[in-house]
Coordinates of C-alpha atoms and ligand atoms in Angstrom, one line a residue:
M1 CA 23.5 -20.6 -5.2
N2 CA 23.6 -21.2 -1.5
K3 CA 23.3 -18.6 1.3
R4 CA 27.1 -18.1 1.5
Q5 CA 27.4 -17.6 -2.3
V6 CA 24.6 -15.0 -2.3
A7 CA 26.2 -13.1 0.6
D8 CA 29.6 -13.2 -1.0
F9 CA 28.2 -11.9 -4.2
L10 CA 26.5 -9.0 -2.5
L11 CA 29.6 -8.2 -0.5
K12 CA 32.2 -8.7 -3.3
D13 CA 33.2 -5.1 -3.4
H14 CA 33.5 -4.8 0.4
T15 CA 36.2 -5.7 3.0
R16 CA 35.4 -7.5 6.2
T17 CA 37.5 -5.2 8.4
P18 CA 35.5 -3.4 11.1
V19 CA 35.5 0.4 10.8
K20 CA 34.4 0.9 14.5
P21 CA 34.6 -1.1 17.7
L22 CA 30.8 -1.7 17.8
G23 CA 28.1 -1.7 15.1
E24 CA 24.5 -1.0 16.0
A25 CA 21.1 -0.6 14.4
F26 CA 17.3 -0.7 15.1
S27 CA 14.7 -2.4 12.8
P28 CA 11.0 -2.3 13.3
S29 CA 8.9 -5.4 13.5
N30 CA 6.3 -5.8 10.7
I31 CA 2.8 -7.2 10.3
A32 CA 1.8 -8.6 7.0
L33 CA -1.5 -7.6 5.5
C34 CA -1.0 -10.1 2.7
K35 CA 1.0 -12.9 4.2
Y36 CA 4.2 -14.7 3.1
W37 CA 3.2 -18.3 3.4
G38 CA 5.3 -21.1 1.7
K39 CA 8.7 -21.2 0.1
R40 CA 9.8 -22.1 -3.4
N41 CA 13.4 -22.3 -2.1
T42 CA 13.9 -23.3 1.6
E43 CA 17.6 -22.5 1.7
L44 CA 17.3 -18.9 0.4
N45 CA 13.8 -18.3 1.9
L46 CA 12.3 -17.5 -1.5
P47 CA 8.6 -17.1 -1.3
M48 CA 5.8 -18.7 -3.3
N49 CA 3.9 -15.4 -3.3
A50 CA 4.6 -11.7 -3.0
S51 CA 3.5 -10.1 0.3
L52 CA 2.7 -6.7 1.8
S53 CA 3.3 -5.5 5.3
I54 CA 3.3 -2.5 7.6
S55 CA 6.2 -1.7 9.9
L56 CA 5.5 -1.1 13.5
D57 CA 7.3 2.2 14.2
D58 CA 9.4 1.8 17.4
K59 CA 8.4 -1.8 18.2
G60 CA 11.2 -4.0 17.1
A61 CA 14.8 -5.0 17.7
H62 CA 18.0 -3.0 18.5
S63 CA 21.2 -5.0 17.8
R64 CA 24.8 -4.3 18.8
I65 CA 27.6 -6.3 17.4
Q66 CA 31.4 -6.5 18.1
L67 CA 34.2 -9.0 18.0
T68 CA 34.9 -11.2 21.0
D69 CA 37.8 -13.4 22.2
H70 CA 35.4 -16.2 23.2
A71 CA 35.8 -19.5 21.3
H72 CA 32.2 -19.1 20.1
D73 CA 29.7 -16.4 19.3
V74 CA 28.1 -14.9 22.4
I75 CA 24.4 -14.1 21.7
V76 CA 22.5 -12.1 24.4
V77 CA 18.8 -11.5 23.9
N78 CA 17.1 -9.0 26.3
G79 CA 20.0 -9.4 28.7
K80 CA 20.0 -13.2 28.7
T81 CA 22.9 -15.1 27.2
L82 CA 21.7 -17.9 24.9
E83 CA 23.1 -21.4 25.5
P84 CA 25.5 -21.8 22.5
T85 CA 24.0 -25.2 21.8
S86 CA 20.3 -23.9 21.8
V87 CA 18.4 -23.9 18.5
H88 CA 18.1 -20.1 18.5
A89 CA 21.8 -19.6 19.2
K90 CA 22.8 -22.1 16.5
R91 CA 20.5 -20.5 13.9
T92 CA 21.8 -17.0 14.7
S93 CA 25.4 -18.2 14.7
D94 CA 24.9 -19.9 11.3
F95 CA 23.6 -16.7 10.0
L96 CA 26.5 -14.6 11.5
A97 CA 29.0 -17.0 9.8
L98 CA 27.9 -15.5 6.4
F99 CA 29.6 -12.2 7.3
K100 CA 32.8 -13.4 8.9
Q101 CA 36.3 -13.0 7.5
D102 CA 37.1 -16.6 8.6
A103 CA 35.6 -19.2 10.9
S104 CA 38.1 -18.4 13.8
Q105 CA 36.4 -15.0 14.3
H106 CA 33.5 -14.7 16.8
Y107 CA 31.0 -12.0 17.5
Q108 CA 29.3 -10.8 20.7
L109 CA 25.8 -9.9 19.7
D110 CA 23.4 -8.0 22.1
I111 CA 19.8 -7.8 20.9
D112 CA 17.0 -6.0 22.7
V113 CA 13.6 -6.8 21.4
N114 CA 10.5 -4.9 22.8
I115 CA 7.9 -7.3 21.5
P116 CA 7.2 -10.9 22.7
L117 CA 9.6 -13.3 21.2
A118 CA 8.4 -16.1 18.9
A119 CA 4.7 -15.5 19.7
G120 CA 3.6 -14.5 16.1
L121 CA 4.6 -10.9 16.4
A122 CA 7.3 -11.1 13.8
S123 CA 10.2 -11.0 16.3
S124 CA 12.5 -12.9 13.9
A125 CA 11.8 -10.3 11.2
C126 CA 13.0 -7.4 13.3
L127 CA 15.8 -9.4 14.8
Y128 CA 17.5 -10.5 11.5
A129 CA 16.9 -7.1 9.9
S130 CA 18.5 -5.2 12.8
L131 CA 21.3 -7.8 12.8
V132 CA 22.1 -7.2 9.1
K133 CA 22.0 -3.4 9.6
S134 CA 24.3 -3.5 12.7
I135 CA 26.8 -5.6 10.7
D136 CA 26.6 -3.1 7.8
D137 CA 27.3 -0.4 10.4
F138 CA 30.2 -2.4 11.9
Y139 CA 32.0 -2.9 8.6
G140 CA 30.9 0.5 7.2
W141 CA 29.6 -1.1 4.0
E142 CA 26.7 1.3 3.5
L143 CA 24.8 -1.3 1.4
D144 CA 21.7 -0.2 -0.5
H145 CA 18.3 -1.2 0.9
R146 CA 17.8 -3.9 -1.7
S147 CA 21.0 -5.7 -0.7
L148 CA 20.1 -5.3 3.1
S149 CA 16.7 -6.8 2.4
I150 CA 18.1 -9.8 0.5
L151 CA 20.6 -10.4 3.3
A152 CA 17.9 -10.1 6.0
R153 CA 15.8 -12.6 4.0
L154 CA 18.5 -15.2 4.3
G155 CA 18.0 -15.1 8.1
S156 CA 14.2 -15.1 8.1
G157 CA 11.8 -14.5 5.1
S158 CA 9.7 -11.8 6.7
A159 CA 12.9 -9.9 7.8
A160 CA 13.3 -8.8 4.2
R161 CA 10.4 -6.4 4.9
S162 CA 11.7 -5.1 8.2
I163 CA 14.5 -3.1 6.5
E164 CA 11.9 -0.5 5.6
T165 CA 9.2 1.6 7.4
G166 CA 5.6 2.2 6.5
F167 CA 3.9 0.0 3.9
V168 CA 6.4 -2.5 2.4
E169 CA 6.0 -4.8 -0.6
W170 CA 8.2 -7.9 -0.8
H171 CA 8.6 -8.8 -4.5
Q172 CA 8.3 -12.5 -5.1
G173 CA 11.0 -12.6 -7.8
T174 CA 11.6 -15.4 -10.3
R175 CA 15.4 -15.8 -10.2
E176 CA 16.9 -19.0 -8.8
D177 CA 19.5 -17.0 -6.8
G178 CA 16.7 -14.7 -5.4
L179 CA 18.5 -11.5 -6.3
D180 CA 15.1 -10.1 -7.5
S181 CA 13.3 -11.2 -4.3
F182 CA 13.6 -8.2 -2.0
A183 CA 11.3 -5.7 -0.2
E184 CA 10.6 -2.1 -1.1
A185 CA 8.7 0.7 0.8
L186 CA 5.6 2.0 -0.9
D187 CA 5.9 5.7 -1.4
V188 CA 2.7 6.5 0.6
T189 CA 1.6 7.2 4.1
W190 CA -1.7 6.8 5.9
P191 CA -1.3 8.8 9.2
A192 CA -4.8 7.8 10.5
L193 CA -4.1 4.1 10.4
R194 CA -3.6 2.3 13.7
I195 CA -2.6 -1.2 14.7
G196 CA -3.7 -2.7 18.1
L197 CA -1.7 -5.5 19.5
A198 CA -4.0 -7.8 21.4
I199 CA -1.4 -10.0 23.1
V200 CA -2.9 -13.2 24.3
T201 CA 0.3 -14.8 25.4
N202 CA 4.0 -14.2 25.5
E203 CA 4.7 -17.9 25.3
V204 CA 6.8 -19.3 22.5
K205 CA 4.6 -20.9 19.9
P206 CA 4.3 -24.7 19.7
I207 CA 5.5 -24.9 16.1
S208 CA 7.7 -22.4 14.3
S209 CA 6.4 -20.6 11.3
R210 CA 9.3 -22.2 9.3
A211 CA 8.1 -25.7 10.2
G212 CA 4.4 -24.8 9.9
M213 CA 4.9 -23.3 6.5
Q214 CA 6.8 -26.4 5.3
R215 CA 4.2 -28.8 6.6
T216 CA 1.5 -26.8 4.9
V217 CA 3.2 -26.7 1.5
E218 CA 3.8 -30.4 1.7
T219 CA 0.5 -31.7 3.0
S220 CA -2.3 -29.2 2.6
L221 CA -4.5 -29.6 -0.5
R222 CA -6.0 -26.2 0.3
Y223 CA -2.6 -24.7 -0.2
Q224 CA -2.8 -25.2 -3.9
S225 CA -5.0 -22.2 -4.3
W226 CA -3.1 -20.0 -1.9
P227 CA -0.6 -18.3 -4.3
D228 CA -3.3 -17.1 -6.6
K229 CA -5.5 -15.9 -3.7
A230 CA -2.5 -14.0 -2.2
A231 CA -1.8 -12.3 -5.6
T232 CA -5.4 -11.0 -5.8
A233 CA -5.2 -9.8 -2.2
L234 CA -2.0 -7.9 -2.8
Q235 CA -3.7 -6.0 -5.7
H236 CA -6.7 -5.2 -3.6
L237 CA -4.5 -3.9 -0.8
K238 CA -2.5 -1.7 -3.1
T239 CA -5.8 -0.3 -4.5
A240 CA -7.1 0.2 -0.9
I241 CA -3.8 2.0 0.1
D242 CA -3.9 4.1 -3.0
K243 CA -7.5 5.2 -2.5
K244 CA -7.4 5.3 1.3
N245 CA -10.3 2.8 1.3
F246 CA -10.1 1.4 4.9
E247 CA -12.9 -1.1 4.5
L248 CA -11.2 -2.7 1.5
L249 CA -7.9 -2.8 3.4
G250 CA -9.4 -4.3 6.5
E251 CA -11.6 -6.8 4.7
T252 CA -8.7 -8.0 2.4
A253 CA -6.2 -8.3 5.3
E254 CA -8.7 -10.2 7.5
A255 CA -9.7 -12.6 4.6
N256 CA -6.0 -13.2 3.8
A257 CA -5.2 -14.2 7.4
K258 CA -8.2 -16.5 7.5
A259 CA -7.2 -18.1 4.2
M260 CA -3.7 -18.7 5.5
H261 CA -5.0 -20.3 8.7
A262 CA -7.4 -22.4 6.6
T263 CA -4.4 -23.9 4.7
M264 CA -2.8 -24.8 8.0
L265 CA -6.0 -26.5 9.4
D266 CA -5.9 -28.6 6.2
A267 CA -2.3 -29.8 6.8
T268 CA -1.5 -33.2 8.2
P269 CA -1.3 -33.1 11.1
P270 CA -3.3 -29.8 11.3
I271 CA -1.5 -26.7 12.6
V272 CA -3.6 -24.7 15.1
Y273 CA -2.1 -21.5 16.5
S274 CA -5.4 -20.1 17.8
T275 CA -6.4 -20.5 21.5
A276 CA -9.8 -19.9 23.1
E277 CA -8.6 -16.3 23.9
T278 CA -7.8 -15.8 20.2
H279 CA -11.4 -16.8 19.2
H280 CA -12.8 -14.6 21.9
I281 CA -11.0 -11.6 20.5
T282 CA -11.9 -12.4 16.8
S283 CA -15.6 -12.9 17.8
R284 CA -15.6 -9.5 19.6
V285 CA -14.1 -7.9 16.4
S286 CA -17.0 -9.3 14.4
E287 CA -19.6 -8.1 17.0
L288 CA -18.1 -4.6 17.0
R289 CA -18.1 -4.5 13.3
K290 CA -21.7 -5.6 13.1
A291 CA -22.5 -2.7 15.6
G292 CA -21.0 -0.3 13.1
L293 CA -17.3 0.1 14.2
P294 CA -14.8 -0.3 11.4
V295 CA -12.3 -2.7 12.9
Y296 CA -10.6 -5.7 11.3
Y297 CA -8.0 -8.2 12.4
T298 CA -5.0 -10.1 11.2
Q299 CA -3.2 -13.1 12.7
D300 CA 0.2 -14.6 12.0
A301 CA 1.8 -17.9 13.1
G302 CA 0.8 -17.5 16.7
P303 CA -2.3 -16.9 18.9
N304 CA -1.9 -13.1 19.2
I305 CA -4.3 -10.8 17.2
K306 CA -3.5 -7.5 15.6
L307 CA -6.4 -5.1 15.1
L308 CA -6.6 -2.6 12.2
F309 CA -8.6 0.5 12.8
L310 CA -8.5 4.3 12.3
S311 CA -7.4 6.9 14.8
D312 CA -10.9 8.3 15.3
D313 CA -12.0 5.0 16.8
Q314 CA -9.0 4.5 19.1
A315 CA -10.8 5.4 22.4
E316 CA -13.7 3.0 21.6
L317 CA -11.3 0.2 20.9
E318 CA -9.2 0.8 24.0
S319 CA -12.3 0.4 26.1
A320 CA -13.5 -2.7 24.2
F321 CA -10.0 -4.4 24.5
P322 CA -8.4 -3.3 27.8
G323 CA -4.6 -3.5 27.7
L324 CA -4.5 -3.1 23.9
E325 CA -1.1 -1.9 22.8
I326 CA -1.6 0.8 20.1
V327 CA 0.9 1.4 17.3
D328 CA 0.9 4.5 15.1
P329 CA 2.9 3.1 12.1
F330 CA 3.4 6.5 10.4
K331 CA 4.3 8.5 13.6
A332 CA 8.0 8.9 12.7
I333 CA 7.4 9.2 9.0
S334 CA 4.8 11.9 9.2
C335 CA 6.6 14.1 11.8
Ligands
LIG401 O1 9.8 -15.1 8.4 P1 9.1 -16.3 9.0 O2 9.8 -17.5 8.6 O3 9.0 -16.1 10.5 O4 7.6 -16.4 8.5 C1 6.6 -15.4 8.8 C2 5.3 -15.9 8.3 C3 4.1 -15.1 8.8 O5 4.4 -14.3 9.8 C4 3.0 -16.1 9.2 C5 3.5 -14.3 7.6 C6 4.3 -13.0 7.2 O6 4.2 -12.6 6.0 O7 4.9 -12.4 8.1

């Protein structure tokens, strides 16, 4: 099956007639504690391994979608209209085509994202998830979360996890059509858990995660052991969440991020997302930990670092990392 066939299958019982003039939705960004790294199917974004993330509360993307008389889709991100021929506009437009009645229809899509774009803060995850949810709202489909997650995955793999809040597991699945590869929320909260966003740069990363992932799978020998390592990490994380064992959670997430970056360094040519500032932050995390502060980090396909710690240590971390943006991932869920 290709993307269009998967979307048609999931939407087979629904019409493509809008039920309102404008559809809208918000989706949070998510940070993986066990990373999705490598695809077994590049067309459908089917992963080589299962992954587990935590959604970032109100940090994410808000999408509004409506029909337009323009001769092409109009895509506005944070108030700026994308050039229709740009890579991002084309990629978004190709995705929007999956939902159209016919090719003569065009959308106006307005997206507001409150995290840096394409800097390894999972902006594509919240973007595609909010897009799918706004389309669902526009057409009044009321799709179940499993279908929304599968549709979001067709836009960007990690978007499968941004349909949900809290801890989210993306099942790897084994089917060729990917209908068993979707994300589900874990039925558990951890109100004391905090995430600190140490934003090194807002600049767009030099190589996309999509391209980085592909090059790693194709050229890195170290990648061969990745799927097994990730499967073990996933089990440790689930135990840590179940038992509220913060050290196990932090150690596993940090080791998983390091293992992912090691596969990239082994690629030809090597992929390096870290900068001097990234190293400065990660060294500081090790120093603080040696001094007895339970803090860990994770890093995605970009130079920015996300710290993991508990609410009791928030003040200490704010003074150690001035400007740290703190996310309370269970704020909305626990109120
Ligand atoms: O969804 P993509 O294609 O942007 O890939 C995301 C990959 C990582 O952020 C590095 C890991 C993850 O699981 O989010």
